[in-house]
Amino acid sequence: MEITSGFLADMPKLELHVHLESMMPGDMLERFASWQGKRLPRPAEELYHCSADDLSNFLTFLDSICAYVGRLEELSEVAEHAALESRRENILYMETILNPTHWPQFTVPEIIRAVTAGFDRGQASGGTDCRFTLSLSRTQTAAEAMALVEQMKTHRTPRLAGLSIDGNEALAGPTGERFRPAFLAAKAAGFGLTVHAGESSGPEGVRDALDLLEADRLDHGVRAAEDPALLRRLAETRVPLNICLSSNLTLLYKRPEDHPLRRLLDAGAAVTLNRDDPTFLDGLTLTEELRRAASFGAMTGEELLHCQRTAVHAAFCGAETKAALLAALADFEASL
């Protein structure tokens, strides 16, 4: 199965690890800022020409750009835009991550309604079927975490798929015990659970995510490759790793050959391929991310397709949606 530009472009794709805050083009934010009488710190086309190699500085910058979104209609536009742009490269299904701490200008119920409305409009106009998880910050308290889960339960929509947690693991230290009650409450309510782990923390962060937060899947998880016993566990249990190769090569690994993607695949880990923060990665497309994975990870076309099927099984959606996605992948494979 030859990996050509046509193969990559035409392949039905799924994405499970991409932050909605990092899908806002500079010209959109420039327009939003002007309505508030504000100006961007740099010209729109240069807004994301900044360092993303320090996680703390990156998270602070996310707060600053989200502040330019001043109205709920604008947040809905952000979601609609993400759905429409993603469909242009044949992404059939996408789950975005959204952290309410980046959006203090809106309440959680307002965020849920606005993002749901934007994704609904996007799909109705031919865009990608998008869902979202709400994410905790590792700096929050146990009470704040439980309050978020209660709001998710009260204001649930079909687009709200699960609970996440992100932030700088290295600075925050172990937080699994603190957030375990909230994660178990979300699980009991039927939400999917996904955890940023094994990025700024080592294998111990992955273990906490599995043992304390009972994660259904892991966002990143790449540093599990440093622990053979943990890697065997992941391969046996098939807990998916939502890997972001280009992002990892910015923050973690300085050379493509240092990235453990190939080792994870060879060990039998369940892997999906994702962009993480595309605007900070020169407008990275998922198609390009797959090309890089094929190159840097010596992946075959069959392996790239297998990652898409892994994403279907890992997705926080119903059986009917999963069946349709698997059928689309089967049709594509049969056409080759």
mmCIF file of C-alpha atoms in Angstrom:
data_model
loop_
_atom_site.group_PDB
_atom_site.id
_atom_site.type_symbol
_atom_site.label_atom_id
_atom_site.label_comp_id
_atom_site.label_asym_id
_atom_site.label_seq_id
_atom_site.Cartn_x
_atom_site.Cartn_y
_atom_site.Cartn_z
ATOM 1 C CA MET A 1 0.000 0.000 0.000
ATOM 2 C CA GLU A 2 1.960 2.972 -1.323
ATOM 3 C CA ILE A 3 1.826 6.187 0.690
ATOM 4 C CA THR A 4 1.290 8.914 -1.900
ATOM 5 C CA SER A 5 -0.028 12.427 -1.477
ATOM 6 C CA GLY A 6 -3.322 11.197 -2.918
ATOM 7 C CA PHE A 7 -3.481 8.334 -0.435
ATOM 8 C CA LEU A 8 -2.971 10.703 2.492
ATOM 9 C CA ALA A 9 -5.431 13.279 1.186
ATOM 10 C CA ASP A 10 -8.186 10.788 0.389
ATOM 11 C CA MET A 11 -7.889 8.655 3.523
ATOM 12 C CA PRO A 12 -10.874 9.112 5.869
ATOM 13 C CA LYS A 13 -9.403 10.561 9.052
ATOM 14 C CA LEU A 14 -10.240 10.907 12.713
ATOM 15 C CA GLU A 15 -8.674 13.141 15.336
ATOM 16 C CA LEU A 16 -9.020 12.750 19.088
ATOM 17 C CA HIS A 17 -6.386 15.106 20.505
ATOM 18 C CA VAL A 18 -6.650 18.701 19.315
ATOM 19 C CA HIS A 19 -7.304 21.791 21.421
ATOM 20 C CA LEU A 20 -10.066 24.084 20.221
ATOM 21 C CA GLU A 21 -8.150 27.032 21.682
ATOM 22 C CA SER A 22 -5.432 26.284 19.132
ATOM 23 C CA MET A 23 -7.717 26.249 16.098
ATOM 24 C CA MET A 24 -8.421 29.992 15.871
ATOM 25 C CA PRO A 25 -6.718 31.666 12.879
ATOM 26 C CA GLY A 26 -5.058 35.015 13.441
ATOM 27 C CA ASP A 27 -7.378 36.951 11.138
ATOM 28 C CA MET A 28 -10.402 35.657 13.048
ATOM 29 C CA LEU A 29 -8.921 36.797 16.356
ATOM 30 C CA GLU A 30 -7.984 40.149 14.822
ATOM 31 C CA ARG A 31 -11.618 40.676 13.859
ATOM 32 C CA PHE A 32 -12.849 39.660 17.304
ATOM 33 C CA ALA A 33 -10.299 41.927 19.005
ATOM 34 C CA SER A 34 -11.346 44.930 16.904
ATOM 35 C CA TRP A 35 -14.922 44.606 18.136
ATOM 36 C CA GLN A 36 -13.566 45.041 21.667
ATOM 37 C CA GLY A 37 -11.404 47.985 20.660
ATOM 38 C CA LYS A 38 -8.271 45.876 21.137
ATOM 39 C CA ARG A 39 -5.297 45.053 18.950
ATOM 40 C CA LEU A 40 -3.349 41.846 18.641
ATOM 41 C CA PRO A 41 0.230 41.923 19.980
ATOM 42 C CA ARG A 42 1.484 41.182 16.460
ATOM 43 C CA PRO A 43 -0.003 41.279 12.945
ATOM 44 C CA ALA A 44 -2.548 38.495 12.437
ATOM 45 C CA GLU A 45 -0.301 36.567 10.059
ATOM 46 C CA GLU A 46 2.490 36.622 12.668
ATOM 47 C CA LEU A 47 0.375 36.004 15.765
ATOM 48 C CA TYR A 48 1.571 32.444 16.222
ATOM 49 C CA HIS A 49 5.196 33.190 15.383
ATOM 50 C CA CYS A 50 6.175 32.682 18.986
ATOM 51 C CA SER A 51 7.946 30.052 21.007
ATOM 52 C CA ALA A 52 5.902 26.981 21.888
ATOM 53 C CA ASP A 53 8.831 25.075 23.352
ATOM 54 C CA ASP A 54 8.057 26.033 26.953
ATOM 55 C CA LEU A 55 4.774 24.582 28.209
ATOM 56 C CA SER A 56 4.134 27.202 30.912
ATOM 57 C CA ASN A 57 4.656 30.117 28.511
ATOM 58 C CA PHE A 58 2.498 28.369 25.953
ATOM 59 C CA LEU A 59 -0.422 27.968 28.375
ATOM 60 C CA THR A 60 -0.161 31.644 29.367
ATOM 61 C CA PHE A 61 -0.301 32.650 25.713
ATOM 62 C CA LEU A 62 -3.418 30.512 25.252
ATOM 63 C CA ASP A 63 -5.119 32.556 27.986
ATOM 64 C CA SER A 64 -4.211 35.775 26.209
ATOM 65 C CA ILE A 65 -5.584 34.780 22.804
ATOM 66 C CA CYS A 66 -8.805 33.366 24.251
ATOM 67 C CA ALA A 67 -9.450 36.763 25.834
ATOM 68 C CA TYR A 68 -10.020 38.212 22.352
ATOM 69 C CA VAL A 69 -13.152 36.075 22.056
ATOM 70 C CA GLY A 70 -15.572 38.360 23.847
ATOM 71 C CA ARG A 71 -19.000 37.105 22.796
ATOM 72 C CA LEU A 72 -20.656 33.710 22.789
ATOM 73 C CA GLU A 73 -21.445 34.104 19.095
ATOM 74 C CA GLU A 74 -17.717 34.292 18.483
ATOM 75 C CA LEU A 75 -17.034 31.116 20.431
ATOM 76 C CA SER A 76 -19.702 29.415 18.318
ATOM 77 C CA GLU A 77 -17.966 30.720 15.207
ATOM 78 C CA VAL A 78 -14.681 29.218 16.421
ATOM 79 C CA ALA A 79 -16.358 25.802 16.731
ATOM 80 C CA GLU A 80 -18.121 26.081 13.372
ATOM 81 C CA HIS A 81 -14.884 27.120 11.670
ATOM 82 C CA ALA A 82 -13.058 24.118 13.158
ATOM 83 C CA ALA A 83 -15.703 21.736 11.809
ATOM 84 C CA LEU A 84 -15.681 23.234 8.316
ATOM 85 C CA GLU A 85 -11.900 23.489 7.988
ATOM 86 C CA SER A 86 -11.360 19.942 9.253
ATOM 87 C CA ARG A 87 -13.718 18.485 6.671
ATOM 88 C CA ARG A 88 -11.622 20.063 3.903
ATOM 89 C CA GLU A 89 -8.968 17.418 4.540
ATOM 90 C CA ASN A 90 -11.430 14.569 4.920
ATOM 91 C CA ILE A 91 -11.533 14.417 8.716
ATOM 92 C CA LEU A 92 -14.839 12.626 9.269
ATOM 93 C CA TYR A 93 -14.859 12.741 13.063
ATOM 94 C CA MET A 94 -13.031 14.921 15.563
ATOM 95 C CA GLU A 95 -13.015 15.335 19.329
ATOM 96 C CA THR A 96 -11.630 18.658 20.491
ATOM 97 C CA ILE A 97 -10.425 19.546 23.980
ATOM 98 C CA LEU A 98 -11.609 22.770 25.597
ATOM 99 C CA ASN A 99 -10.467 24.009 28.997
ATOM 100 C CA PRO A 100 -12.913 26.435 30.674
ATOM 101 C CA THR A 101 -10.081 28.043 32.670
ATOM 102 C CA HIS A 102 -8.903 29.629 29.412
ATOM 103 C CA TRP A 103 -12.359 31.198 28.998
ATOM 104 C CA PRO A 104 -13.201 33.023 32.276
ATOM 105 C CA GLN A 105 -15.405 35.449 30.354
ATOM 106 C CA PHE A 106 -17.973 32.661 29.904
ATOM 107 C CA THR A 107 -19.702 30.270 32.291
ATOM 108 C CA VAL A 108 -19.443 26.531 31.732
ATOM 109 C CA PRO A 109 -23.111 26.239 30.640
ATOM 110 C CA GLU A 110 -22.537 29.083 28.155
ATOM 111 C CA ILE A 111 -19.440 27.334 26.779
ATOM 112 C CA ILE A 112 -21.300 24.051 26.345
ATOM 113 C CA ARG A 113 -24.203 25.733 24.525
ATOM 114 C CA ALA A 114 -22.001 27.875 22.283
ATOM 115 C CA VAL A 115 -19.635 25.099 21.218
ATOM 116 C CA THR A 116 -22.509 22.683 20.653
ATOM 117 C CA ALA A 117 -24.308 25.228 18.470
ATOM 118 C CA GLY A 118 -21.170 25.900 16.432
ATOM 119 C CA PHE A 119 -20.476 22.220 15.843
ATOM 120 C CA ASP A 120 -24.123 21.653 14.922
ATOM 121 C CA ARG A 121 -23.980 24.425 12.313
ATOM 122 C CA GLY A 122 -20.656 23.172 10.991
ATOM 123 C CA GLN A 123 -21.852 19.623 10.463
ATOM 124 C CA ALA A 124 -25.139 20.803 8.952
ATOM 125 C CA SER A 125 -23.078 22.741 6.391
ATOM 126 C CA GLY A 126 -21.075 19.661 5.419
ATOM 127 C CA GLY A 127 -18.355 19.912 8.065
ATOM 128 C CA THR A 128 -16.808 17.316 10.311
ATOM 129 C CA ASP A 129 -18.820 15.541 13.008
ATOM 130 C CA CYS A 130 -17.220 17.210 16.043
ATOM 131 C CA ARG A 131 -17.562 16.452 19.740
ATOM 132 C CA PHE A 132 -15.660 17.954 22.666
ATOM 133 C CA THR A 133 -14.312 17.144 26.073
ATOM 134 C CA LEU A 134 -14.116 19.722 28.847
ATOM 135 C CA SER A 135 -10.749 19.761 30.504
ATOM 136 C CA LEU A 136 -9.608 20.474 34.028
ATOM 137 C CA SER A 137 -6.415 22.344 34.756
ATOM 138 C CA ARG A 138 -3.986 20.607 37.098
ATOM 139 C CA THR A 139 -3.911 23.762 39.225
ATOM 140 C CA GLN A 140 -7.597 23.470 40.151
ATOM 141 C CA THR A 141 -8.975 22.110 43.398
ATOM 142 C CA ALA A 142 -10.913 18.901 43.962
ATOM 143 C CA ALA A 143 -14.030 20.961 44.658
ATOM 144 C CA GLU A 144 -13.660 22.872 41.392
ATOM 145 C CA ALA A 145 -13.238 19.606 39.534
ATOM 146 C CA MET A 146 -16.383 18.123 41.034
ATOM 147 C CA ALA A 147 -18.290 21.335 40.285
ATOM 148 C CA LEU A 148 -17.296 21.051 36.621
ATOM 149 C CA VAL A 149 -18.561 17.470 36.444
ATOM 150 C CA GLU A 150 -21.879 18.494 38.025
ATOM 151 C CA GLN A 151 -22.275 21.241 35.416
ATOM 152 C CA MET A 152 -21.453 18.769 32.650
ATOM 153 C CA LYS A 153 -24.163 16.442 33.930
ATOM 154 C CA THR A 154 -26.734 19.221 34.223
ATOM 155 C CA HIS A 155 -26.045 20.846 30.856
ATOM 156 C CA ARG A 156 -25.077 17.794 28.837
ATOM 157 C CA THR A 157 -25.534 17.815 25.054
ATOM 158 C CA PRO A 158 -24.822 15.086 22.468
ATOM 159 C CA ARG A 159 -21.646 16.963 21.495
ATOM 160 C CA LEU A 160 -20.198 16.927 25.031
ATOM 161 C CA ALA A 161 -18.356 13.620 25.080
ATOM 162 C CA GLY A 162 -16.123 13.503 28.104
ATOM 163 C CA LEU A 163 -13.840 14.865 30.796
ATOM 164 C CA SER A 164 -10.179 15.645 30.304
ATOM 165 C CA ILE A 165 -7.311 17.100 32.299
ATOM 166 C CA ASP A 166 -4.312 19.027 31.000
ATOM 167 C CA GLY A 167 -1.647 21.425 32.181
ATOM 168 C CA ASN A 168 1.982 21.199 33.155
ATOM 169 C CA GLU A 169 2.450 17.870 34.947
ATOM 170 C CA ALA A 170 6.060 18.625 35.826
ATOM 171 C CA LEU A 171 5.143 21.815 37.710
ATOM 172 C CA ALA A 172 1.880 20.600 39.249
ATOM 173 C CA GLY A 173 3.269 17.335 40.580
ATOM 174 C CA PRO A 174 1.058 14.294 41.203
ATOM 175 C CA THR A 175 -2.635 15.251 41.062
ATOM 176 C CA GLY A 176 -4.339 11.896 40.566
ATOM 177 C CA GLU A 177 -5.601 11.584 44.139
ATOM 178 C CA ARG A 178 -7.032 15.097 44.056
ATOM 179 C CA PHE A 179 -9.056 14.577 40.898
ATOM 180 C CA ARG A 180 -10.004 10.922 41.309
ATOM 181 C CA PRO A 181 -13.474 11.641 42.813
ATOM 182 C CA ALA A 182 -14.388 13.934 39.903
ATOM 183 C CA PHE A 183 -13.202 11.453 37.308
ATOM 184 C CA LEU A 184 -15.093 8.587 38.904
ATOM 185 C CA ALA A 185 -18.221 10.763 39.052
ATOM 186 C CA ALA A 186 -17.860 11.596 35.361
ATOM 187 C CA LYS A 187 -17.371 7.928 34.539
ATOM 188 C CA ALA A 188 -20.499 6.982 36.502
ATOM 189 C CA ALA A 189 -22.418 9.593 34.495
ATOM 190 C CA GLY A 190 -21.355 7.955 31.236
ATOM 191 C CA PHE A 191 -18.706 10.433 30.116
ATOM 192 C CA GLY A 192 -15.489 9.283 28.473
ATOM 193 C CA LEU A 193 -12.259 9.934 30.370
ATOM 194 C CA THR A 194 -9.055 11.129 28.721
ATOM 195 C CA VAL A 195 -5.932 12.368 30.482
ATOM 196 C CA HIS A 196 -2.864 14.311 29.404
ATOM 197 C CA ALA A 197 -0.097 12.132 30.814
ATOM 198 C CA GLY A 198 3.387 10.999 29.911
ATOM 199 C CA GLU A 199 4.353 14.302 28.308
ATOM 200 C CA SER A 200 5.809 16.722 30.865
ATOM 201 C CA SER A 201 5.743 13.860 33.378
ATOM 202 C CA GLY A 202 7.428 10.514 32.921
ATOM 203 C CA PRO A 203 5.916 7.023 33.152
ATOM 204 C CA GLU A 204 4.631 7.772 36.659
ATOM 205 C CA GLY A 205 2.117 10.203 35.160
ATOM 206 C CA VAL A 206 0.786 7.450 32.925
ATOM 207 C CA ARG A 207 0.391 5.106 35.884
ATOM 208 C CA ASP A 208 -1.540 7.742 37.834
ATOM 209 C CA ALA A 209 -3.835 8.281 34.869
ATOM 210 C CA LEU A 210 -4.553 4.562 34.645
ATOM 211 C CA ASP A 211 -4.682 3.619 38.318
ATOM 212 C CA LEU A 212 -6.188 6.722 39.939
ATOM 213 C CA LEU A 213 -8.180 8.438 37.177
ATOM 214 C CA GLU A 214 -9.149 5.229 35.360
ATOM 215 C CA ALA A 215 -8.538 6.875 32.005
ATOM 216 C CA ASP A 216 -10.155 5.352 28.932
ATOM 217 C CA ARG A 217 -7.342 6.768 26.849
ATOM 218 C CA LEU A 218 -4.217 8.900 27.200
ATOM 219 C CA ASP A 219 -3.351 12.161 25.474
ATOM 220 C CA HIS A 220 0.345 11.792 24.588
ATOM 221 C CA GLY A 221 1.487 8.912 26.815
ATOM 222 C CA VAL A 222 4.709 8.675 24.820
ATOM 223 C CA ARG A 223 7.001 8.529 27.840
ATOM 224 C CA ALA A 224 5.503 5.181 28.755
ATOM 225 C CA ALA A 225 8.109 3.903 26.298
ATOM 226 C CA GLU A 226 10.715 4.589 28.998
ATOM 227 C CA ASP A 227 9.267 1.795 31.185
ATOM 228 C CA PRO A 228 9.152 -1.692 29.588
ATOM 229 C CA ALA A 229 6.674 -3.058 32.147
ATOM 230 C CA LEU A 230 4.307 -0.128 31.622
ATOM 231 C CA LEU A 231 4.597 -0.453 27.872
ATOM 232 C CA ARG A 232 3.678 -4.139 28.093
ATOM 233 C CA ARG A 233 0.676 -3.194 30.222
ATOM 234 C CA LEU A 234 -0.524 -0.661 27.661
ATOM 235 C CA ALA A 235 -0.126 -3.162 24.849
ATOM 236 C CA GLU A 236 -2.068 -5.818 26.759
ATOM 237 C CA THR A 237 -4.909 -3.532 27.864
ATOM 238 C CA ARG A 238 -5.083 -1.626 24.557
ATOM 239 C CA VAL A 239 -5.521 1.745 26.283
ATOM 240 C CA PRO A 240 -5.148 4.159 23.336
ATOM 241 C CA LEU A 241 -2.348 6.713 23.169
ATOM 242 C CA ASN A 242 -3.387 9.879 21.332
ATOM 243 C CA ILE A 243 0.072 10.765 20.055
ATOM 244 C CA CYS A 244 1.026 14.164 18.632
ATOM 245 C CA LEU A 245 4.321 13.670 16.842
ATOM 246 C CA SER A 246 4.998 17.235 15.694
ATOM 247 C CA SER A 247 4.032 18.681 19.062
ATOM 248 C CA ASN A 248 6.308 16.196 20.836
ATOM 249 C CA LEU A 249 9.181 17.163 18.559
ATOM 250 C CA THR A 250 8.716 20.754 19.717
ATOM 251 C CA LEU A 251 8.462 20.142 23.452
ATOM 252 C CA LEU A 252 10.087 16.783 24.199
ATOM 253 C CA TYR A 253 12.351 15.366 21.535
ATOM 254 C CA LYS A 254 14.857 17.374 19.544
ATOM 255 C CA ARG A 255 15.346 14.828 16.759
ATOM 256 C CA PRO A 256 12.729 12.745 14.923
ATOM 257 C CA GLU A 257 14.754 9.610 15.566
ATOM 258 C CA ASP A 258 14.432 10.207 19.314
ATOM 259 C CA HIS A 259 10.644 9.963 19.239
ATOM 260 C CA PRO A 260 9.375 6.560 20.464
ATOM 261 C CA LEU A 261 6.528 6.239 17.931
ATOM 262 C CA ARG A 262 8.124 3.258 16.211
ATOM 263 C CA ARG A 263 8.908 1.548 19.511
ATOM 264 C CA LEU A 264 5.323 2.035 20.691
ATOM 265 C CA LEU A 265 3.926 0.557 17.497
ATOM 266 C CA ASP A 266 6.315 -2.387 17.557
ATOM 267 C CA ALA A 267 5.377 -3.086 21.184
ATOM 268 C CA GLY A 268 1.721 -3.377 20.189
ATOM 269 C CA ALA A 269 0.441 -0.155 21.776
ATOM 270 C CA ALA A 270 -2.858 1.236 20.483
ATOM 271 C CA VAL A 271 -1.895 4.498 18.755
ATOM 272 C CA THR A 272 -3.836 7.361 17.190
ATOM 273 C CA LEU A 273 -2.222 10.320 15.389
ATOM 274 C CA ASN A 274 -3.186 13.911 16.134
ATOM 275 C CA ARG A 275 -2.120 17.562 15.879
ATOM 276 C CA ASP A 276 -2.492 18.864 19.455
ATOM 277 C CA ASP A 277 -2.082 22.615 18.737
ATOM 278 C CA PRO A 278 -2.112 23.213 14.980
ATOM 279 C CA THR A 279 -1.943 27.025 14.896
ATOM 280 C CA PHE A 280 1.236 26.941 16.975
ATOM 281 C CA LEU A 281 2.730 24.402 14.555
ATOM 282 C CA ASP A 282 2.565 26.585 11.440
ATOM 283 C CA GLY A 283 -1.038 25.655 10.682
ATOM 284 C CA LEU A 284 -0.288 21.942 10.775
ATOM 285 C CA THR A 285 -2.824 19.771 8.969
ATOM 286 C CA LEU A 286 -3.651 16.236 10.005
ATOM 287 C CA THR A 287 -2.678 15.094 6.523
ATOM 288 C CA GLU A 288 0.815 16.503 7.062
ATOM 289 C CA GLU A 289 0.978 14.930 10.518
ATOM 290 C CA LEU A 290 0.270 11.535 8.958
ATOM 291 C CA ARG A 291 2.950 12.130 6.344
ATOM 292 C CA ARG A 292 5.481 12.927 9.063
ATOM 293 C CA ALA A 293 4.469 9.843 11.022
ATOM 294 C CA ALA A 294 4.986 7.716 7.935
ATOM 295 C CA SER A 295 8.410 9.275 7.419
ATOM 296 C CA PHE A 296 9.766 9.614 10.963
ATOM 297 C CA GLY A 297 8.121 6.456 12.308
ATOM 298 C CA ALA A 298 8.691 4.352 9.192
ATOM 299 C CA MET A 299 4.964 3.626 9.107
ATOM 300 C CA THR A 300 3.287 1.750 6.298
ATOM 301 C CA GLY A 301 -0.014 2.645 4.685
ATOM 302 C CA GLU A 302 -1.602 -0.281 6.483
ATOM 303 C CA GLU A 303 -0.361 1.076 9.811
ATOM 304 C CA LEU A 304 -1.733 4.543 9.089
ATOM 305 C CA LEU A 305 -5.114 3.003 8.314
ATOM 306 C CA HIS A 306 -4.911 0.894 11.454
ATOM 307 C CA CYS A 307 -4.391 4.071 13.492
ATOM 308 C CA GLN A 308 -7.637 5.441 12.046
ATOM 309 C CA ARG A 309 -9.478 2.268 13.042
ATOM 310 C CA THR A 310 -7.924 2.514 16.509
ATOM 311 C CA ALA A 311 -9.293 6.050 16.738
ATOM 312 C CA VAL A 312 -12.787 4.794 15.887
ATOM 313 C CA HIS A 313 -12.693 2.291 18.731
ATOM 314 C CA ALA A 314 -11.254 4.930 21.096
ATOM 315 C CA ALA A 315 -13.797 7.621 20.203
ATOM 316 C CA PHE A 316 -16.404 8.730 22.730
ATOM 317 C CA CYS A 317 -19.372 8.195 20.419
ATOM 318 C CA GLY A 318 -22.108 5.625 19.947
ATOM 319 C CA ALA A 319 -22.096 2.327 18.113
ATOM 320 C CA GLU A 320 -23.964 3.711 15.098
ATOM 321 C CA THR A 321 -21.394 6.459 14.509
ATOM 322 C CA LYS A 322 -18.528 4.004 14.948
ATOM 323 C CA ALA A 323 -20.060 1.584 12.460
ATOM 324 C CA ALA A 324 -20.372 4.346 9.854
ATOM 325 C CA LEU A 325 -16.759 5.411 10.373
ATOM 326 C CA LEU A 326 -15.469 1.843 10.072
ATOM 327 C CA ALA A 327 -17.505 1.406 6.915
ATOM 328 C CA ALA A 328 -15.943 4.516 5.407
ATOM 329 C CA LEU A 329 -12.464 3.206 6.185
ATOM 330 C CA ALA A 330 -13.329 -0.203 4.717
ATOM 331 C CA ASP A 331 -14.656 1.419 1.522
ATOM 332 C CA PHE A 332 -11.480 3.455 1.182
ATOM 333 C CA GLU A 333 -9.266 0.414 1.665
ATOM 334 C CA ALA A 334 -11.300 -1.567 -0.878
ATOM 335 C CA SER A 335 -10.844 1.222 -3.425
ATOM 336 C CA LEU A 336 -7.052 1.067 -3.348
#
